[in-house]
Coordinates of C-alpha atoms in Angstrom, one line a residue:
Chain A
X128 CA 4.6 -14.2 -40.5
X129 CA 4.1 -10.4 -39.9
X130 CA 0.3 -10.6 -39.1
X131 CA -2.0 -8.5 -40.5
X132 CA -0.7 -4.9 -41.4
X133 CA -2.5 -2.1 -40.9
X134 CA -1.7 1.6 -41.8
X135 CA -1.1 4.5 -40.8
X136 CA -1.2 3.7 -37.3
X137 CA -2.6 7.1 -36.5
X138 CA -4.3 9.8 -38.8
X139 CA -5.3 13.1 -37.9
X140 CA -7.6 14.8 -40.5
X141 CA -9.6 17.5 -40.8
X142 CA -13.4 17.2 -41.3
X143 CA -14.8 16.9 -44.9
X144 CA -11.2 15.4 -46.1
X145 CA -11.0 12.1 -47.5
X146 CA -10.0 9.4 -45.3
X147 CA -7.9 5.8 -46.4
X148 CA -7.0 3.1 -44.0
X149 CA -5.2 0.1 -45.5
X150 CA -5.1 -2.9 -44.5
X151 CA -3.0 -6.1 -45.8
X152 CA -3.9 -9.5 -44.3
X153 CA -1.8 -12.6 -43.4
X154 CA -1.5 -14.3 -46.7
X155 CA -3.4 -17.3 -47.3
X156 CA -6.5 -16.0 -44.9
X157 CA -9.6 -15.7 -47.4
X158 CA -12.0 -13.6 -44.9
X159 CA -11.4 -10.2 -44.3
X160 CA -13.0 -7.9 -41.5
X161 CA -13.1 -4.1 -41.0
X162 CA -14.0 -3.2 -37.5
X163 CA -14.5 0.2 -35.4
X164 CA -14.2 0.6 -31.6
X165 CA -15.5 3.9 -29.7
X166 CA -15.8 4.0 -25.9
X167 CA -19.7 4.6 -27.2
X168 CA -20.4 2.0 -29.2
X169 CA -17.7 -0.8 -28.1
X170 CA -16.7 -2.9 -30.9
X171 CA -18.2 -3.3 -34.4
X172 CA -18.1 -5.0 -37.6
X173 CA -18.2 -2.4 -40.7
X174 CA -18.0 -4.9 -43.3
X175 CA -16.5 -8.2 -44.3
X176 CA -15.1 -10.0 -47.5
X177 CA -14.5 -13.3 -48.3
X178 CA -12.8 -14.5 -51.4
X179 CA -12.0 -10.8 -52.0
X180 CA -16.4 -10.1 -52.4
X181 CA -17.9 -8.0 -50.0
X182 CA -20.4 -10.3 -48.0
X183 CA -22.3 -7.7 -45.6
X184 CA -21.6 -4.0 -45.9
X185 CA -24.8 -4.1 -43.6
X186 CA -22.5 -2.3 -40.4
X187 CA -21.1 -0.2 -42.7
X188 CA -22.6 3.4 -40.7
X189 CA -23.3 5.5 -43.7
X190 CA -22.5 5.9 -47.5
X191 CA -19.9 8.0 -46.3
X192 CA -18.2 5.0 -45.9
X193 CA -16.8 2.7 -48.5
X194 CA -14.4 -0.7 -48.6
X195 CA -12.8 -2.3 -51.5
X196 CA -10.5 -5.5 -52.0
X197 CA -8.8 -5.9 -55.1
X198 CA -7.0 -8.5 -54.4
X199 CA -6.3 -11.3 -51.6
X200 CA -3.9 -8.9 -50.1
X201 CA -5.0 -5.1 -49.9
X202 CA -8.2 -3.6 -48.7
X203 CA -9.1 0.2 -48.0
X204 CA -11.4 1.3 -45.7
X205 CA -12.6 4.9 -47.0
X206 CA -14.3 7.8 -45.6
X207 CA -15.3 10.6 -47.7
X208 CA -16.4 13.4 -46.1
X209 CA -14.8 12.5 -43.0
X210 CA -16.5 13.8 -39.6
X211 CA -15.3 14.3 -36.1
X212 CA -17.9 11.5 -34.9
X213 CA -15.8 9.5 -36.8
X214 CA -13.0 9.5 -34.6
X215 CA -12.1 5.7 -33.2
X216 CA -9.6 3.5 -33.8
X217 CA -10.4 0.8 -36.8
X218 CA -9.4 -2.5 -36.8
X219 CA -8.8 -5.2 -39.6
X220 CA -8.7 -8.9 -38.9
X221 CA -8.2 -11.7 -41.4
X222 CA -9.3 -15.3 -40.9
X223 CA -8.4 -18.7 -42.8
X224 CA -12.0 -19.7 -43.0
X225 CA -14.9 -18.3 -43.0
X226 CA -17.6 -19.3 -40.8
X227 CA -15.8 -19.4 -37.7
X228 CA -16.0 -23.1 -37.4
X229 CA -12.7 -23.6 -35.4
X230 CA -10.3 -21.2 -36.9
X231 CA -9.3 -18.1 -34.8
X232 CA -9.1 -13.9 -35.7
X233 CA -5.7 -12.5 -36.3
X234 CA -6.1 -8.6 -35.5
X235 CA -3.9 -5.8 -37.0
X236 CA -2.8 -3.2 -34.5
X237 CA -5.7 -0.5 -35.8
X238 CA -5.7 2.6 -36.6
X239 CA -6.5 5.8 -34.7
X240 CA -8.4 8.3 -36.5
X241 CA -8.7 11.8 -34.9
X242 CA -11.7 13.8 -37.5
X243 CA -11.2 17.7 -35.9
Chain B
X112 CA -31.0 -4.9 -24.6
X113 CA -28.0 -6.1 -25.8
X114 CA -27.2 -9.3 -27.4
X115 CA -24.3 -10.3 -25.5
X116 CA -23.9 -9.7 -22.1
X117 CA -20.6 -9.8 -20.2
X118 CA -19.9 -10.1 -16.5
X119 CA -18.7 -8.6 -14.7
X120 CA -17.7 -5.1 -16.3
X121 CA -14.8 -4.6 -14.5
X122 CA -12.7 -6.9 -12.0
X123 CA -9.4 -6.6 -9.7
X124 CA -7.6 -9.6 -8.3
X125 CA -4.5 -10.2 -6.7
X126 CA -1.7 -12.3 -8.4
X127 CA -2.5 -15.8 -8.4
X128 CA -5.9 -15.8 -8.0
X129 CA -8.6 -18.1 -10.4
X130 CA -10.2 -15.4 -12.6
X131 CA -13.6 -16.3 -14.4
X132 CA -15.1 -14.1 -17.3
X133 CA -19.1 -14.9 -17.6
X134 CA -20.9 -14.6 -21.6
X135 CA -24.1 -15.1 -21.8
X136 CA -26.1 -14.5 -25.0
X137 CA -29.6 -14.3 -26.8
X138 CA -29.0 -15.6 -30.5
X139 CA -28.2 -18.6 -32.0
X140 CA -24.6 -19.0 -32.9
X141 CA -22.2 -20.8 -34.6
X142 CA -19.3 -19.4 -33.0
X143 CA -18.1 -18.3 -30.1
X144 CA -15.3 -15.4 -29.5
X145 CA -13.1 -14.3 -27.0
X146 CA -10.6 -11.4 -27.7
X147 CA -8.3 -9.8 -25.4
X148 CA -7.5 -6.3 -25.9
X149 CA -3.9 -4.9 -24.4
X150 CA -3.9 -1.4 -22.6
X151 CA -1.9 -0.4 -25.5
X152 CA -5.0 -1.2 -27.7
X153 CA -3.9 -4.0 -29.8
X154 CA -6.7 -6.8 -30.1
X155 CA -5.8 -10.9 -30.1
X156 CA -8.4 -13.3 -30.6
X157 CA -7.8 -16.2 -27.7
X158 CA -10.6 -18.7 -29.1
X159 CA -13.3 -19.5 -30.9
X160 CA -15.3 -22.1 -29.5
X161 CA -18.9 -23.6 -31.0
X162 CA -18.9 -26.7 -28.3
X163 CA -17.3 -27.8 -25.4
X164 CA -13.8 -27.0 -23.8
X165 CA -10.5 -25.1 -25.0
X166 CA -7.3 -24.4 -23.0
X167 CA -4.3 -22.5 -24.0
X168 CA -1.8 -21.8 -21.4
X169 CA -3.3 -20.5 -17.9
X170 CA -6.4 -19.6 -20.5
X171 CA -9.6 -21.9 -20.3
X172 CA -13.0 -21.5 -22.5
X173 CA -15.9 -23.2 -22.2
X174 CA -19.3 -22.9 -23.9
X175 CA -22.9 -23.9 -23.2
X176 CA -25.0 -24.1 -26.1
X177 CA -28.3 -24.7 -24.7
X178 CA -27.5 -22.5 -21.7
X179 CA -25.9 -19.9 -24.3
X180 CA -23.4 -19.0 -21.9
X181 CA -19.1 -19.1 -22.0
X182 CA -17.0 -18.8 -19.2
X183 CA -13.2 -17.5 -19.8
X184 CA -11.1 -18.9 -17.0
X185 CA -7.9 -17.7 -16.3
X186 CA -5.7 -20.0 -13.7
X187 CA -2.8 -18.5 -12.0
X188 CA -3.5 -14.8 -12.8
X189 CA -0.1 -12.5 -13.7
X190 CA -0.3 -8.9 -14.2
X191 CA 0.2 -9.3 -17.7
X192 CA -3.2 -10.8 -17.9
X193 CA -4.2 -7.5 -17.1
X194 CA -6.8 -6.4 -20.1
X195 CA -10.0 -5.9 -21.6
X196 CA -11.4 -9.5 -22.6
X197 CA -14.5 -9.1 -24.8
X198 CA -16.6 -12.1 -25.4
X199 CA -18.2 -12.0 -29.6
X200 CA -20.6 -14.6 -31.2
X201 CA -21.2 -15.0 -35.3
X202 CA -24.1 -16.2 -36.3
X203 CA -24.5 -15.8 -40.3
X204 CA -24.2 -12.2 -41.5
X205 CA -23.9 -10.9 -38.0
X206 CA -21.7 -10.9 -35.4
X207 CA -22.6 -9.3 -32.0
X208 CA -20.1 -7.9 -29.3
X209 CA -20.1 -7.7 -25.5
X210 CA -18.7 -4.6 -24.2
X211 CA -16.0 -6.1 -22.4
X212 CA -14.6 -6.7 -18.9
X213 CA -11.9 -4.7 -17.5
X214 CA -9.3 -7.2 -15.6
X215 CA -6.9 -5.8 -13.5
X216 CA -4.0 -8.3 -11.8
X217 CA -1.9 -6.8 -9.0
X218 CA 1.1 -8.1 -8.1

């Protein structure tokens, strides 16, 4: 199994560009989390999907932001215009079962975003 | 105030020692979270707990619901151990984060 697969691993941008992470989860796993972790803010959940439908966008910082998931294996995380407060590293984590009752997180490596 | 507290923020111990991670929390939950992140960044989820006891390895979780506190318990502590753990609980739509403890093992 090759976990969940995030890319790019880092991305370096300039502000006001438009900004895709991508993330492809462990197949089989039917939740779906974006996260974003600044030395600010610690860790937090963006948005999460289960069954491929968005559930709560309700973390989601700003309608600058945007997540899709077409399908049970690919979801983008998209920021358009992208700013320098931005910058963190993003993390996608897939889960066989929503509700947490028993079933652990598998985490994909992340992406650093750098927004100069 | 937040909504899951961690203690304590940062801890050093020597190789071998019995480590213990302290949760405590002010919502109602139905899940419990511990994650460990590596110095290189990359996060793995240890447990998730909603009653009781788990143990994987040297790794021990336990949860209090009417307390609402968890304890992370490491036995026989290696410098690999050395990371961030971060205690998370789910309840519903949300999920709430602690802002981690900083472990440090030396050999």
């Amino acid at each position: 199994d090759a976990g969940v697969i995030q890319s790019p691993r880092h991305e370096v941008t300039e502000m006001g560009q438009e900004v895709t992470l991508r993330c492809k989860p462990i197949s089989g796993h039917n939740s779906l989390f974006w996260y974003r972790q600044t030395m600010m803010r610690g860790l937090e959940l963006l948005i999460y999907f289960n069954n491929n439908v968005p559930i709560d966008d309700s973390g989601m910082p700003e309608d600058r932001f945007s997540a899709k998931m077409p399908n049970a294996s690919f979801s983008t995380l998209k920021i358009q215009p992208s700013e320098p407060r931005d910058s963190a590293v993003y993390f996608c984590a897939s889960n066989s079962r929503w509700g947490g009752s028993g079933y652990g997180y598998t985490f994909g490596s992340g992406t650093r975003l750098t927004v100069v | 105030k937040n909504e899951v507290e961690q203690s304590p923020q940062n801890l050093t111990a020597q190789e071998g020692e019995f480590i213990t991670i302290n949760c405590s929390y002010s919502v109602g939950i139905s899940a419990l979270h511990w994650l460990q992140q590596h110095p290189g960044g990359g996060i793995v989820s240890l447990f998730m707990l909603s009653s009781g006891k788990k143990k994987h390895g040297r790794l021990i979780a336990t949860i209090n619901i009417q307390e609402k506190h968890s304890s992370l318990h490491i036995t026989a502590s290696h410098p690999r151990d050395s990371a961030v753990y971060i205690c998370a609980v789910g309840f519903g739509n949300q999920f709430y984060f602690g802002t981690g403890t900083s472990l440090t093992v030396i050999p």
